[in-house]
C-alpha positions in Angstrom: 0.6 0.2 0.0 0.7 3.2 -0.2 2.0 6.0 2.8 -1.0 7.8 3.5 -0.1 11.8 3.3 0.9 14.0 5.8 -0.5 11.9 8.8 1.8 10.2 11.2 1.5 8.5 14.5 4.3 7.7 16.8 3.2 5.0 19.5 5.6 5.7 23.1 6.2 2.4 24.6 8.8 -0.1 25.1 9.7 -2.7 22.7 9.6 -7.0 23.9 11.2 -9.7 23.4 8.4 -13.0 23.1 9.5 -16.1 24.4 6.7 -18.7 23.2 7.4 -22.3 24.1 4.7 -25.1 24.4 2.7 -25.6 27.4 3.6 -29.6 27.1 7.7 -28.7 27.8 8.3 -30.2 24.4 11.0 -27.2 24.2 12.9 -28.7 26.6 13.9 -31.7 24.4 13.8 -30.0 20.9 15.6 -27.2 22.9 13.5 -24.5 20.3 11.7 -22.2 21.6 9.4 -19.0 19.3 10.6 -15.5 19.3 8.3 -13.0 18.9 8.8 -9.3 18.4 6.2 -7.5 20.9 5.5 -4.4 23.0 1.7 -3.2 23.3 2.3 0.5 20.6 5.0 -1.7 19.0 2.3 -4.7 17.9 -0.2 -1.7 17.7 2.5 0.3 15.3 3.6 -3.0 12.9 -0.2 -3.0 11.9 -0.4 0.4 10.4 2.7 0.2 9.2 1.2 -2.6 7.3 -2.1 -0.5 6.6 0.4 1.9 4.5 0.8 4.1 7.3 3.4 6.2 8.7 4.5 5.4 12.3 7.6 6.3 15.0 8.8 4.0 17.6 9.7 5.4 20.1 11.3 3.3 22.6 14.8 2.3 24.5 17.6 -0.7 23.0 20.4 -2.2 24.4 23.8 -0.9 23.1 24.9 -3.9 21.3 24.5 -6.4 18.6 20.7 -7.3 19.1 20.0 -3.8 19.7 20.9 -3.0 16.7 19.6 -5.8 14.3 16.3 -4.7 16.5 17.0 -1.0 15.1 17.7 -2.4 11.0 14.5 -4.8 11.3 11.4 -2.4 12.6 13.7 0.0 9.7 13.4 -3.2 7.2 9.2 -3.3 8.8 8.9 0.8 7.8 9.0 1.4 11.2 10.6 4.3 12.3 12.6 4.4 15.6 13.6 6.7 18.1 15.8 4.4 20.6 17.3 5.7 23.5 20.2 3.2 23.3 22.1 2.2 27.3 24.3 -0.3 28.7 21.8 -2.9 30.2 18.6 -5.7 29.0 15.6 -6.1 26.3 12.5 -6.3 29.1 11.7 -10.1 27.5 8.1 -12.0 28.7 7.6 -15.9 28.7 3.7 -17.2 27.6 3.2 -20.5 25.7 2.0 -19.9 22.2 -1.4 -21.3 23.3 -1.8 -19.1 26.9 -3.4 -15.4 27.5 -1.6 -12.5 29.0 -4.7 -12.1 31.1 -4.3 -14.8 33.3 -1.1 -16.0 35.4 0.5 -18.4 32.3 2.1 -14.9 31.4 6.0 -14.8 33.4 7.1 -11.2 33.2 11.1 -10.3 32.7 11.0 -7.3 32.1 12.7 -5.3 35.1 15.7 -3.5 34.9 15.5 -3.0 31.1 17.3 -0.3 28.8 13.1 1.1 29.1 12.6 0.9 32.4 16.0 2.3 33.4 16.0 5.8 30.5 15.5 9.1 31.3 14.1 9.9 27.7 15.7 12.4 27.4 17.4 11.7 24.6 15.2 13.6 21.8 13.9 17.1 21.2 10.4 17.6 21.6 10.9 18.8 17.3 13.0 15.9 16.8 10.1 13.4 18.8 7.1 15.4 17.3 7.4 15.9 13.7 5.0 15.7 11.2 3.2 14.2 14.2 -0.2 13.8 14.2 -1.4 11.1 16.4 0.0 9.8 19.1 -0.3 6.0 20.8 0.2 4.9 24.5 -1.2 1.9 26.1 -1.5 2.0 30.3 1.3 -1.2 30.5 4.2 1.8 29.5 3.0 4.2 32.8 3.7 1.1 35.3 6.7 0.6 34.4 9.0 2.9 35.7 8.4 7.0 36.8 9.8 7.9 34.4 8.3 6.3 32.1 5.3 7.8 33.6 6.5 11.5 33.2 7.3 11.3 29.5 4.0 9.4 29.4 2.3 12.8 30.7 4.9 15.4 28.8 4.2 12.8 26.3 0.4 13.5 26.3 0.6 16.8 27.2 2.7 18.0 24.8 0.8 16.6 22.0 -2.8 18.0 23.3 -0.5 21.4 22.8 -0.4 21.2 19.5 -3.4 19.4 18.0 -2.3 15.8 18.2 -4.7 13.6 18.1 -4.0 10.9 21.5 -5.8 7.8 22.3 -4.6 5.1 25.5 -5.3 1.7 25.1 -6.6 1.1 29.1 -4.1 -2.5 29.2 -4.6 -4.3 32.4 -1.9 -6.2 33.4 -1.6 -7.3 37.7 1.0 -7.8 37.9 2.8 -4.9 36.8 1.0 -2.9 39.0 1.6 -4.1 42.1 2.1 -1.6 44.6 0.9 1.1 42.7 -2.9 2.3 42.4 -3.9 2.8 38.1 -6.0 5.8 39.7 -3.5 7.9 40.0 -1.4 8.1 37.0 -4.4 7.4 34.6 -6.8 9.4 35.5 -4.5 12.3 35.0 -3.4 10.9 31.7 -6.9 11.0 30.9 -6.9 14.9 30.6 -5.5 14.5 26.7 -6.8 11.4 25.8 -9.5 11.5 22.8 -9.4 8.0 21.8 -10.0 5.9 24.8 -9.7 1.3 23.5 -10.3 -1.4 27.0 -13.9 -2.5 27.9 -15.8 -1.9 31.3 -13.3 -4.3 33.1 -10.3 -2.2 32.7 -12.5 0.8 33.3 -13.5 -0.1 36.2 -9.9 -0.7 37.4 -8.2 3.1 35.7 -10.8 5.0 35.8 -12.8 4.3 38.5 -15.9 4.3 37.1 -18.1 1.1 38.8 -20.0 -2.0 36.7 -23.3 -0.7 38.0 -25.7 -3.7 36.0 -26.1 -7.6 36.9 -23.9 -9.5 34.8 -24.7 -13.1 34.6 -21.2 -14.1 32.4 -22.2 -14.9 28.8 -21.5 -13.5 25.8 -24.8 -12.5 24.8 -26.1 -10.6 28.8 -28.1 -7.4 27.2 -26.2 -5.4 30.2 -23.3 -5.3 28.7 -24.3 -3.1 25.8 -26.0 -1.2 28.9 -22.4 -1.4 31.3 -20.7 -0.6 28.2 -22.9 2.8 27.8 -23.4 4.0 31.2 -19.2 3.7 30.9 -18.5 5.8 28.1 -20.7 9.1 29.8 -19.7 9.0 32.2 -16.0 9.2 31.4 -17.1 11.5 29.2 -18.5 14.2 32.1 -15.2 13.5 34.0 -12.6 13.8 30.5 -14.5 16.0 27.8 -11.6 15.7 25.7 -12.7 12.0 25.3 -14.4 11.8 21.9 -14.3 8.1 21.7 -14.9 5.5 23.7 -14.5 1.2 22.7 -15.3 -2.0 24.7 -13.7 -5.2 23.5 -16.2 -8.3 24.6 -14.5 -12.0 24.1 -15.4 -14.1 26.0 -13.2 -18.0 25.6 -14.1 -21.0 27.0 -10.9 -23.1 26.6 -10.2 -22.9 22.9 -13.8 -21.7 22.1 -14.2 -17.7 21.6 -17.4 -15.4 21.8 -16.1 -12.4 20.0 -17.9 -8.6 20.0 -17.8 -4.3 20.4 -19.5 -1.6 20.6 -17.6 2.4 20.5 -19.4 5.2 21.6 -19.4 8.5 19.7 -21.3 10.8 18.3 -23.7 10.2 21.1 -24.2 7.5 20.0 -23.5 3.5 21.0 -22.3 1.2 17.9 -22.6 -2.0 18.2 -20.4 -4.5 16.0 -21.0 -8.4 14.9 -21.2 -10.5 16.8 -18.4 -13.7 15.3 -17.9 -17.1 17.4 -14.7 -20.1 16.8 -14.7 -23.4 17.9 -11.2 -23.3 17.8 -8.3 -20.2 17.7 -4.4 -20.7 17.4 -3.0 -16.8 19.4 -4.1 -15.5 21.7 -2.0 -12.1 21.9 -2.2 -9.5 20.1 -6.3 -9.7 19.2 -6.9 -6.1 21.6 -3.5 -4.8 19.7 -4.4 -5.0 16.3 -8.3 -3.8 17.4 -6.4 -0.2 18.2 -4.2 -0.4 15.1 -7.3 -0.8 13.0 -9.1 2.0 15.5 -6.8 4.6 14.7 -6.1 3.8 11.3 -10.2 4.2 10.8 -10.0 7.3 12.0 -7.4 9.0 9.6 -9.2 7.3 7.1 -12.2 9.0 8.0 -14.3 6.4 8.0 -17.8 6.3 8.7 -18.3 5.4 12.7 -19.8 2.0 11.9 -17.4 0.6 9.3 -14.5 1.9 11.9 -16.2 -0.3 14.6 -16.7 -2.9 12.4 -13.2 -3.0 10.5 -11.9 -3.1 14.2 -13.5 -6.0 15.2 -12.9 -8.1 12.3 -9.3 -7.3 12.1 -8.7 -8.1 16.2 -11.3 -11.5 15.3 -9.1 -12.5 12.6 -5.9 -12.1 14.1 -6.2 -14.8 16.7 -6.5 -16.8 13.8 -2.1 -15.4 13.4 0.7 -16.5 15.7 2.2 -13.8 16.7 2.3 -10.7 18.8 1.1 -8.9 15.4 -1.0 -9.3 12.2 1.1 -10.5 9.4 -0.1 -10.3 5.7 -2.8 -12.1 5.4 -4.9 -9.3 7.4 -5.4 -6.5 5.1 -7.1 -4.5 6.4 -8.2 -2.3 2.5 -10.1 -5.6 1.9 -11.4 -7.9 5.1 
């Protein structure tokens, strides 16, 4: 695809290595483990780049051959990388390729890392924001260090002052927020957010907006829609800069999945089609691909209904692509 005119998206977050052994332990005998490049913001940047958007990733890499190889890899993906380089190590996580980021099978090994120890002073504002029209961050990043949180706040505040759209993904990873109150930090960032993605449960965790409807745990519970709209209204009341609020709903039972989403925009709750499969191949990166599709559709000027339906189709198809990011089989312009 051709690069999209003057729009350029900046993603700020940690670049990770994802080690994906098989859950049965055969990797020990075979002496072989799948390794993917990961990190929520990288996953978003990768999808956006594949769809022809100009993308910049602001991150940190070690000053060694691993850092050099990753930088080369991102350049090959047409992702411009602004990298704070220092002596240290990459953050990693371990998750079997049939595991889920939301459950206890994920093992993080990201403290310390070059990202968590960076002071993010290597680039000027003019370098960071050159040609940028959109800034994207996830709530994983401000949990990693005080410097990372302060950089998120600084980037979002300055983006807001420059009329740059700001999106935030409410990724909730309980193990990263130990001994911290998520609301204290995320509520400060919300002042600058225009596009928000999450679900009614992460909204409760991060923004202290409680679930007031009784939910029966089923994907077809009508109270899910009522709560999605109520949460969106409360968000806009507290944070008037927020224009669009997406809620994703993924109900899994063993290998089965039911998936749909809502998007509150223009004073109305839009509801996507429902998708079902009795077997999925990958649980990582679906939400990041949804976020990328949301950004892509808004930048392109699509209708709200099309933006939502495209994002859900992309996220559902990602469940059948192994690895953290989408591949060439998921083309948002030809779903």
